[in-house]
Structure formats: C-alpha cells, structure tokens
XYZ file of C-alpha atoms in Angstrom:
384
model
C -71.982 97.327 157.143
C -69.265 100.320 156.752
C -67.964 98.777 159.923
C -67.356 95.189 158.689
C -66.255 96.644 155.376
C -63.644 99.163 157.442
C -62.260 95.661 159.508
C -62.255 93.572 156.668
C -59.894 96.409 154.362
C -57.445 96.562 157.564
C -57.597 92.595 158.169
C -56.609 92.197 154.245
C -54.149 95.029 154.317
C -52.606 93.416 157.499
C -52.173 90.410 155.905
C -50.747 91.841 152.987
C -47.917 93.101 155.187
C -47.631 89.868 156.827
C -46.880 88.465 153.486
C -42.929 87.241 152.576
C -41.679 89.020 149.689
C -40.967 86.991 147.363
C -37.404 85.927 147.144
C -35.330 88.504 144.442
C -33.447 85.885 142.140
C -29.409 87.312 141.919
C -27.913 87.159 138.717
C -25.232 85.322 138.922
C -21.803 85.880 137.218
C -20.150 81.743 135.668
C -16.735 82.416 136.370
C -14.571 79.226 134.904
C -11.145 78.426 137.164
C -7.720 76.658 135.506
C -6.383 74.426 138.640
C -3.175 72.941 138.167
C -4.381 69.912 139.874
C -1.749 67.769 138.383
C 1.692 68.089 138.004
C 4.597 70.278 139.184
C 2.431 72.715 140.806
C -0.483 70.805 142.020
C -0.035 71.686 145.692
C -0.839 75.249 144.716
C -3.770 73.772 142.675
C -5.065 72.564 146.101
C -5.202 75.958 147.795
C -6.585 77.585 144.629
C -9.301 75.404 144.254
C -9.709 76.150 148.266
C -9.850 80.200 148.005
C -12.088 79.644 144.498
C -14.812 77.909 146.198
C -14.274 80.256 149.807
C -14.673 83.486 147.517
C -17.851 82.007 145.417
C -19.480 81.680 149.119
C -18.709 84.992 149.889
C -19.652 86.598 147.023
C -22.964 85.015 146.747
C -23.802 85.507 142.844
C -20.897 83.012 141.498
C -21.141 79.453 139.449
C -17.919 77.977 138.961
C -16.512 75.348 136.861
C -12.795 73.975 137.358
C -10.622 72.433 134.666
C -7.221 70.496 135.626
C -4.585 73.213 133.628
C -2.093 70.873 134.716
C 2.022 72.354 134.048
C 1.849 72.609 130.991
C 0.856 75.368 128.151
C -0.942 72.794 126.308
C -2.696 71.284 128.770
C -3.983 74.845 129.616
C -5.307 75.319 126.305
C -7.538 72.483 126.121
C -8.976 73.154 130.048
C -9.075 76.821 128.774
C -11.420 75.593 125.657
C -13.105 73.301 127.814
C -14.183 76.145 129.620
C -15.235 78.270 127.234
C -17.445 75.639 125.918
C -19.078 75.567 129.287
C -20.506 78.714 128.354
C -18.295 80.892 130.917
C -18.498 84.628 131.313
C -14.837 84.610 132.853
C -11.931 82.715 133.313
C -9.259 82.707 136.453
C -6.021 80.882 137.142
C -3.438 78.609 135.855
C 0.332 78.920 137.530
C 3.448 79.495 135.515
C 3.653 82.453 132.638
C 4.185 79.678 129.908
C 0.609 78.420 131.159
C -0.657 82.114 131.386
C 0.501 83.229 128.239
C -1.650 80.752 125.962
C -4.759 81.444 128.394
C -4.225 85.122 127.569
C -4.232 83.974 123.725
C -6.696 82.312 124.132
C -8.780 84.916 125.839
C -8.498 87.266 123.091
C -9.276 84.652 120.443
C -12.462 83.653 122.306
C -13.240 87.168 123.565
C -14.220 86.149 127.134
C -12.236 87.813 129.997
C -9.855 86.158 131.950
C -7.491 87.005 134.932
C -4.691 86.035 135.384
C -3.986 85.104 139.351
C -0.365 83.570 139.496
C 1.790 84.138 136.762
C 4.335 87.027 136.466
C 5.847 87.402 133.179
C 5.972 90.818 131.212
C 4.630 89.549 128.163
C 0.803 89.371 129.517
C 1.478 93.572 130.023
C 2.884 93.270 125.704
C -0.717 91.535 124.559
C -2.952 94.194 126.614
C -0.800 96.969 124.988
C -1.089 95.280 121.714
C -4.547 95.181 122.037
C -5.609 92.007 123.940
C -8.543 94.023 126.494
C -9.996 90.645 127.780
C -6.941 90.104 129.852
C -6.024 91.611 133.505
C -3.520 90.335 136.683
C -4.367 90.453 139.728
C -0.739 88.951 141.218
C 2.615 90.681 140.777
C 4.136 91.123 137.698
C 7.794 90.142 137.790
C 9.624 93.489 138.396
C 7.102 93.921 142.002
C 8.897 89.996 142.477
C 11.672 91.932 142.224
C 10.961 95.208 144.154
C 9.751 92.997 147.308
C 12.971 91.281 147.673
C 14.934 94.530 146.808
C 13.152 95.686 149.806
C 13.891 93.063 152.465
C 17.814 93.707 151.616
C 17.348 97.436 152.085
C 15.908 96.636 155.377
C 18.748 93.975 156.156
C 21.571 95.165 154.986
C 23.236 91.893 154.335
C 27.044 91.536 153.308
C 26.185 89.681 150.526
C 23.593 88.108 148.903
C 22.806 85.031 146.803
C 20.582 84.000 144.649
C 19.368 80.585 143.910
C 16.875 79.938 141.160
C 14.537 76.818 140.413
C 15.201 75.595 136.590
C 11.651 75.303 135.759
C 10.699 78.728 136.405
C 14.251 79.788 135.263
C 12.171 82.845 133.253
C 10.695 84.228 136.010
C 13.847 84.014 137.965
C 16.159 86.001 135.703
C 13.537 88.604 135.563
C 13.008 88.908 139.120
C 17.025 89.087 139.254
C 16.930 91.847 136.668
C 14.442 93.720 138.967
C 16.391 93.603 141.951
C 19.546 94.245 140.271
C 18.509 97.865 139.129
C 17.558 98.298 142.808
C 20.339 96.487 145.092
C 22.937 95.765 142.752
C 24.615 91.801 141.455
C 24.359 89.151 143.426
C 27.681 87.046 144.989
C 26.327 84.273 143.172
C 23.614 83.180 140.726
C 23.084 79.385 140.873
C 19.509 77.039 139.639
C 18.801 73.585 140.970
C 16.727 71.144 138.150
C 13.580 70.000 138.705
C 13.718 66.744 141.073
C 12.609 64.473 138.052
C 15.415 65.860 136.243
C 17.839 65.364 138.411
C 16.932 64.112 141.933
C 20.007 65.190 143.557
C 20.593 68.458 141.740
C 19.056 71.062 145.240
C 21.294 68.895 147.417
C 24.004 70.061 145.715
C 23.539 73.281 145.385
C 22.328 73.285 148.781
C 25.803 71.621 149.910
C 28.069 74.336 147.686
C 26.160 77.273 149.278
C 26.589 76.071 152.730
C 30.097 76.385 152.410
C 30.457 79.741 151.374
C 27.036 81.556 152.689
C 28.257 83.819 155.682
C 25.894 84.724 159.003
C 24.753 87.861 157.520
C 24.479 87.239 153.986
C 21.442 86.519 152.577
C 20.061 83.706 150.350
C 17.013 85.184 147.845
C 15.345 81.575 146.642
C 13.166 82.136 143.359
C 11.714 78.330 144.105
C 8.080 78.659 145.129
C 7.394 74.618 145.115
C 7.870 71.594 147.637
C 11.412 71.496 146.399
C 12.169 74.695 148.277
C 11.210 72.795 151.199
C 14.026 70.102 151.018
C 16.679 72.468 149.956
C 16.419 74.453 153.089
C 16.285 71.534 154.949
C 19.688 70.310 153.437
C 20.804 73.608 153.289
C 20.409 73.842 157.310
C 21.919 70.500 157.536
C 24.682 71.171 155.887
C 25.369 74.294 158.251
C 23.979 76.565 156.036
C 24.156 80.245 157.531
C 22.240 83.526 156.956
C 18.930 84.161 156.383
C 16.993 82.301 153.756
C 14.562 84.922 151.956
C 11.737 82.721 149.636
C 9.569 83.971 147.181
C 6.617 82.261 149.056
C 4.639 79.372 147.934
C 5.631 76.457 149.913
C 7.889 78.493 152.825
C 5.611 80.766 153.037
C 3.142 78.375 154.994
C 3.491 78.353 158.847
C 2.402 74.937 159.636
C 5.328 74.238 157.238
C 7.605 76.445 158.927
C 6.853 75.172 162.433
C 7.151 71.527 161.178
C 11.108 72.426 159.880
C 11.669 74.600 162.561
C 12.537 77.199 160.186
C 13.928 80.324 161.976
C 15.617 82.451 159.994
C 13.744 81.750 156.943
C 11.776 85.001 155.249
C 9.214 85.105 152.545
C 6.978 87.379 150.800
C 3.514 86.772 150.024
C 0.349 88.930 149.164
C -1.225 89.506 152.647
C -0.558 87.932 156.182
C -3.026 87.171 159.016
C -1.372 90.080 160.749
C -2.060 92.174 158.325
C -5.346 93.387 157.832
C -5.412 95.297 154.866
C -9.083 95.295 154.319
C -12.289 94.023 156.107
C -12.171 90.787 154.577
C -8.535 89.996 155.236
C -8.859 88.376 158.419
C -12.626 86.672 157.228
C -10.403 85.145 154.216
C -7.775 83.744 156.748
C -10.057 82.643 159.460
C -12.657 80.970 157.114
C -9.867 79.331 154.995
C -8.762 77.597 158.150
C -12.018 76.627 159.681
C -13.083 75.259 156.541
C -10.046 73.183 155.547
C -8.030 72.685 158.405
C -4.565 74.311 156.943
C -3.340 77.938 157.403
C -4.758 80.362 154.204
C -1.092 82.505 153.788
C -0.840 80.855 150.143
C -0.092 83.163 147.204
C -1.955 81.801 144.901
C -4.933 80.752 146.996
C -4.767 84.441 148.008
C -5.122 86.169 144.666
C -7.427 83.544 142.969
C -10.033 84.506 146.024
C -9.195 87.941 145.541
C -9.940 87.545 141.456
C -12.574 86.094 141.811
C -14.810 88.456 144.271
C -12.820 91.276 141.791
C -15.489 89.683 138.711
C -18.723 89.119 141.103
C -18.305 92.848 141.538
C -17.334 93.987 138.267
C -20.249 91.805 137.597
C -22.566 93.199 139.931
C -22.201 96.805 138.821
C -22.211 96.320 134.990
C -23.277 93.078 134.373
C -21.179 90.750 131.103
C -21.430 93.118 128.221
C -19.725 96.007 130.441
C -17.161 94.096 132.290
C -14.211 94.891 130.593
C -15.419 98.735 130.902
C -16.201 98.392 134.600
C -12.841 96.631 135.667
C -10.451 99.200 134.110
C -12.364 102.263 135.704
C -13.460 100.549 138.834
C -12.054 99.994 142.394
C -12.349 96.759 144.380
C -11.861 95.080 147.832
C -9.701 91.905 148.095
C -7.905 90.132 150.971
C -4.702 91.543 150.300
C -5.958 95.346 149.464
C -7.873 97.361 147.291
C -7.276 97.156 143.496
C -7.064 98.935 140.376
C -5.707 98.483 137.143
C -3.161 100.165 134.867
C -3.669 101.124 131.370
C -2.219 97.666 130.420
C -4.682 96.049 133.277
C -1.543 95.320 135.260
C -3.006 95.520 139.015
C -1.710 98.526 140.986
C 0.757 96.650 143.228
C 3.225 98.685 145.267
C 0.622 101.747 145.336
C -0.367 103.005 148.816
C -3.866 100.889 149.603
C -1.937 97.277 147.307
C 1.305 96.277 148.852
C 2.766 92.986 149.679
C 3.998 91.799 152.315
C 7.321 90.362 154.027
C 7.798 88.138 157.169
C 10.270 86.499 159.211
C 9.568 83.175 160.496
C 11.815 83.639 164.250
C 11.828 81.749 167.463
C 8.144 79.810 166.252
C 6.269 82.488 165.323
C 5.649 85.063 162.405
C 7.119 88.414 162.636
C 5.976 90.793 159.690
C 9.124 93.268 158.326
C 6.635 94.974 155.489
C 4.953 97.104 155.562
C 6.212 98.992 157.940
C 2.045 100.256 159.152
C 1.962 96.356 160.078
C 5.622 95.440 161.031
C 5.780 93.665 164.296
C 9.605 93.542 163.977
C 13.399 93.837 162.022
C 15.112 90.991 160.725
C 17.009 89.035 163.035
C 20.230 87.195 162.505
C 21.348 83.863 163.266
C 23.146 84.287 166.647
C-alpha cells in the first residue's frame, strides 16, 4: 500500500510539472496615432502608419487606433477628439507645428498624454513650461534643425551658402535659419518656393534663379521635407545647378529615391541611418521595415513615431497609466535612433552624447555618413 501510495504522489507530482502554465495575460498600453493620411504630407503619413504598426509588434503590449490628422490644425482636432473618445491612454503623431500645437491643446484639455513625433516649433517647449505636463517630443525641436545643418557647413566649409525654404512650412524655416545663423553666420540668399497648388511653377523658378548663381562649392540648405523637394532638385540639376544640395530629410532623404534621380551630391539629415547603429534595435527597425513593406525605413517621421511609440509601451510597462507622466520625465529609454530622455520642458535630449542625428552624403550610388563622426564612413565630396 505505502508503495502504490509513494508512485501514485510522484506520478501526480510529475504530471503537475508536465503541466503548461497558464498563459500570463500582458497589460496592454491603447496608444491612439494622428496619420496625415491625406493631404500635403500624406507620403509621410504612409511611413508613419508603417513604423506605428512595426513598433506595436515589437513591443508586444500595444493597441492602436489611427485617425487621418490630415494638414490641417483643424482636421487634427477632430482625429485628436476622435481619439480620445476611443478611450486612449496616449496619443502620437501629426506633422507640421500648426497641427502639433492644437494636439498639445488638446492634450492638456483632455489630460491624456501625447507625443509629439514630427513637429518642431518652440511653442510646444512654451505650453510644458506653462504648465501643459501631458505633452513630450520625441523629434528635434527647431534650433537641433538648425544645429544639424550648422554642422554639415562646419564640416564643408562651403564659400557660400543658400538657403531655400518651402512656403508652407515657412515657420519652421525661419527658425531653423535663426538657428544656424547664431552658429554659421547669414546666408548669400534666402529664397521660398509656394506650395505646387499655389503656384505650380513657383520651385522651377527658383530652381532656375539659383542655378545661375550657385557656385561648385557653395552649398544649398533646402528646408522642404515633401515630394516637392524632389522636383526642385531635379530642375535644379537640369538647369546646371552646382554645389552640394543639403535637405532637411523627408523625401531626399530616401535612397531608393536617391538612386532613382541619381542624386550625387545631394546631403540630408535624418534621425538614424542603417549605418548607424545607435542601439540594438537600430538595425531590427531598418531591416524589418524593409522586409515588411518593401521600401527602405530612413524616414524621419516613420523613425521617431516607432521610436515614440516603444518610448510609451515602456513608460507603460514600468508604471502603468496613472504614473506615466512621472515615469517618462525620470526615465531612460531605447529607440532606433538612441537612447532618450527628457528635459524639464519634456523636450527630448537631442544633441547629448547617447541622442544625435545624423548626416549623409548620397555619392557615386551609395550612402556615405558625415555625422557622427563614431559612424562617419566619409567627408563631403564636391562636384568635380
């Protein structure tokens, strides 16, 4: 009897062990996402919506729910209400600072936290140091702009340089210009091109009065982010256009793009390259982007709305909704393009040692990266 009762306790107690625990149910963090999915900027709203849904795979405890912000403040509003009545614990995204601006309004007003993953403007910095605490940046604010293209004329020493601005964004220019004025001095020239449904011939022109007067080693800094960037290089270059043509990113900033023009000479800045591996999930972000959707994954804002959004499932993770706000102004966390942390006016830490952009060359069909100099595979190089 104690024998059968001695096999029968191991037998269970095997068993036991043999069991599958049950599966632990994550808590997961309903993060909401403004897409510009229609209008001037929807091309971005493409690779935002991309990066959203890449970074809610990766983290592994995010819902999300995407609302067309489209260009303009208003429409922003009612996707950012929409959202909120969706029961969201945070909001990401929309584009330009106009569209940022009311989301950060509207943040405080509904007290939910949102980040803000594109826009630049120094007037999201004013409403956290007037008290708005429910909203941080992840991207650059417009004096980094700034900085970043201060930096590629210290390291190339142009003649002169230009700088062409897109009317749209004309805000965001001027203070860029302001930034890199205190650090490199005026530009030759200061010159915006009108929106295409404006004025559909407006970038040839400009593109046509710059090619006369641009010399080889001067440089052109264009503040034009969109698909309108695209065609005024292209007339730019076919009007003989010299020097080296230094974008803010966005659509230049692509290779497929680049290769497509044939586009040597043409720099741009962006938050991280393939080249660059800033962090372990810098090259998982670029190769996953690709072998998901088929395209290259250097887009700005595709970038930082991935990075954003892993930022929350974190914040998330360690302090759950009532201590968010708490846990993202002490706390440090991985992205794609670096490690963050936040200022005092939840401004992320960009230009510190372990958060840097970066700055490439597009020469001879291939990517050459100028910043930072731990990852620089080269200098920039002149037309011949």
């Amino acid at each position: 009897m104690k024998k059968f009762l001695l096999i029968f306790l191991i037998s269970a107690l095997f068993l036991a062990c043999a069991q599958p625990e049950e599966t632990k149910q994550v808590e997961k963090i309903k993060i909401g996402v403004l897409v510009p999915e229609t209008g001037l900027y929807s091309s971005a709203g493409v690779a935002m919506k991309n990066a959203a849904q890449l970074a809610a795979k990766h983290a592994g405890n995010v819902d999300l729910v995407f609302a067309d912000c489209g260009d303009t403040p208003e429409k922003t509003k009612t996707a950012f209400e929409f959202l909120v009545s969706q029961n969201v614990d945070a909001i990401v995204g929309a584009y330009s600072s106009p569209q940022a601006m009311v989301a950060a309004d509207a943040a405080g007003e509904n007290r939910v936290v949102y980040i803000v993953s594109v826009a630049s403007t120094g007037v999201i910095e004013k409403k956290v140091a007037a008290g708005n605490r429910y909203v941080f940046r992840t991207s650059y604010n417009t004096t980094y702009w700034g900085m970043l293209a201060a930096e590629f004329l210290n390291l190339s020493k142009p003649e002169k340089y230009y700088f062409v601005g897109y009317d749209p964004l004309r805000t965001f220019n001027q203070g860029m210009l302001a930034s890199i004025k205190k650090i490199y001095g005026d530009p030759e020239m200061e010159i915006y091109y009108k929106s295409p449904s404006v004025a559909p011939d407006d970038y040839k022109n400009v593109a046509k009065r710059l090619a006369e007067v641009v010399g080889k080693r001067d440089v052109i800094i264009l503040g034009d982010p969109s698909g309108v960037s695209i065609n005024f290089l292209k007339e730019y270059r076919a009007n003989g256009g010299k020097g080296i043509v230094y974008s803010v990113g966005g659509a230049l900033a692509l290779p497929a793009t680049l290769k497509k023009l044939n586009a040597d000479y043409t720099a741009f800045q962006g938050a991280a390259l393939e080249e660059t591996e800033k962090t372990d999930l810098t090259k998982r972000y670029f190769e996953e982007y690709k072998n998901e959707y088929g395209e290259e994954a250097n887009n700005y804002a595709g970038l930082l709305t991935y990075d954003s959004i892993l930022i929350l499932a974190k914040a998330f993770e360690k302090g759950g909704k009532e201590k968010l706000i708490e846990t993202l102004e002490k706390g440090e966390f991985e992205g794609a393009a670096g490690v963050y942390r936040f200022n005092s006016n939840h401004q992320a830490l960009w230009g510190s040692e372990k958060l840097r952009g970066v700055i490439g060359e597009f020469i001879k069909g291939k990517i050459e990266v100028l910043y930072p100099p731990e990852f620089a595979t080269g200098n920039p190089v002149w037309m011949g």
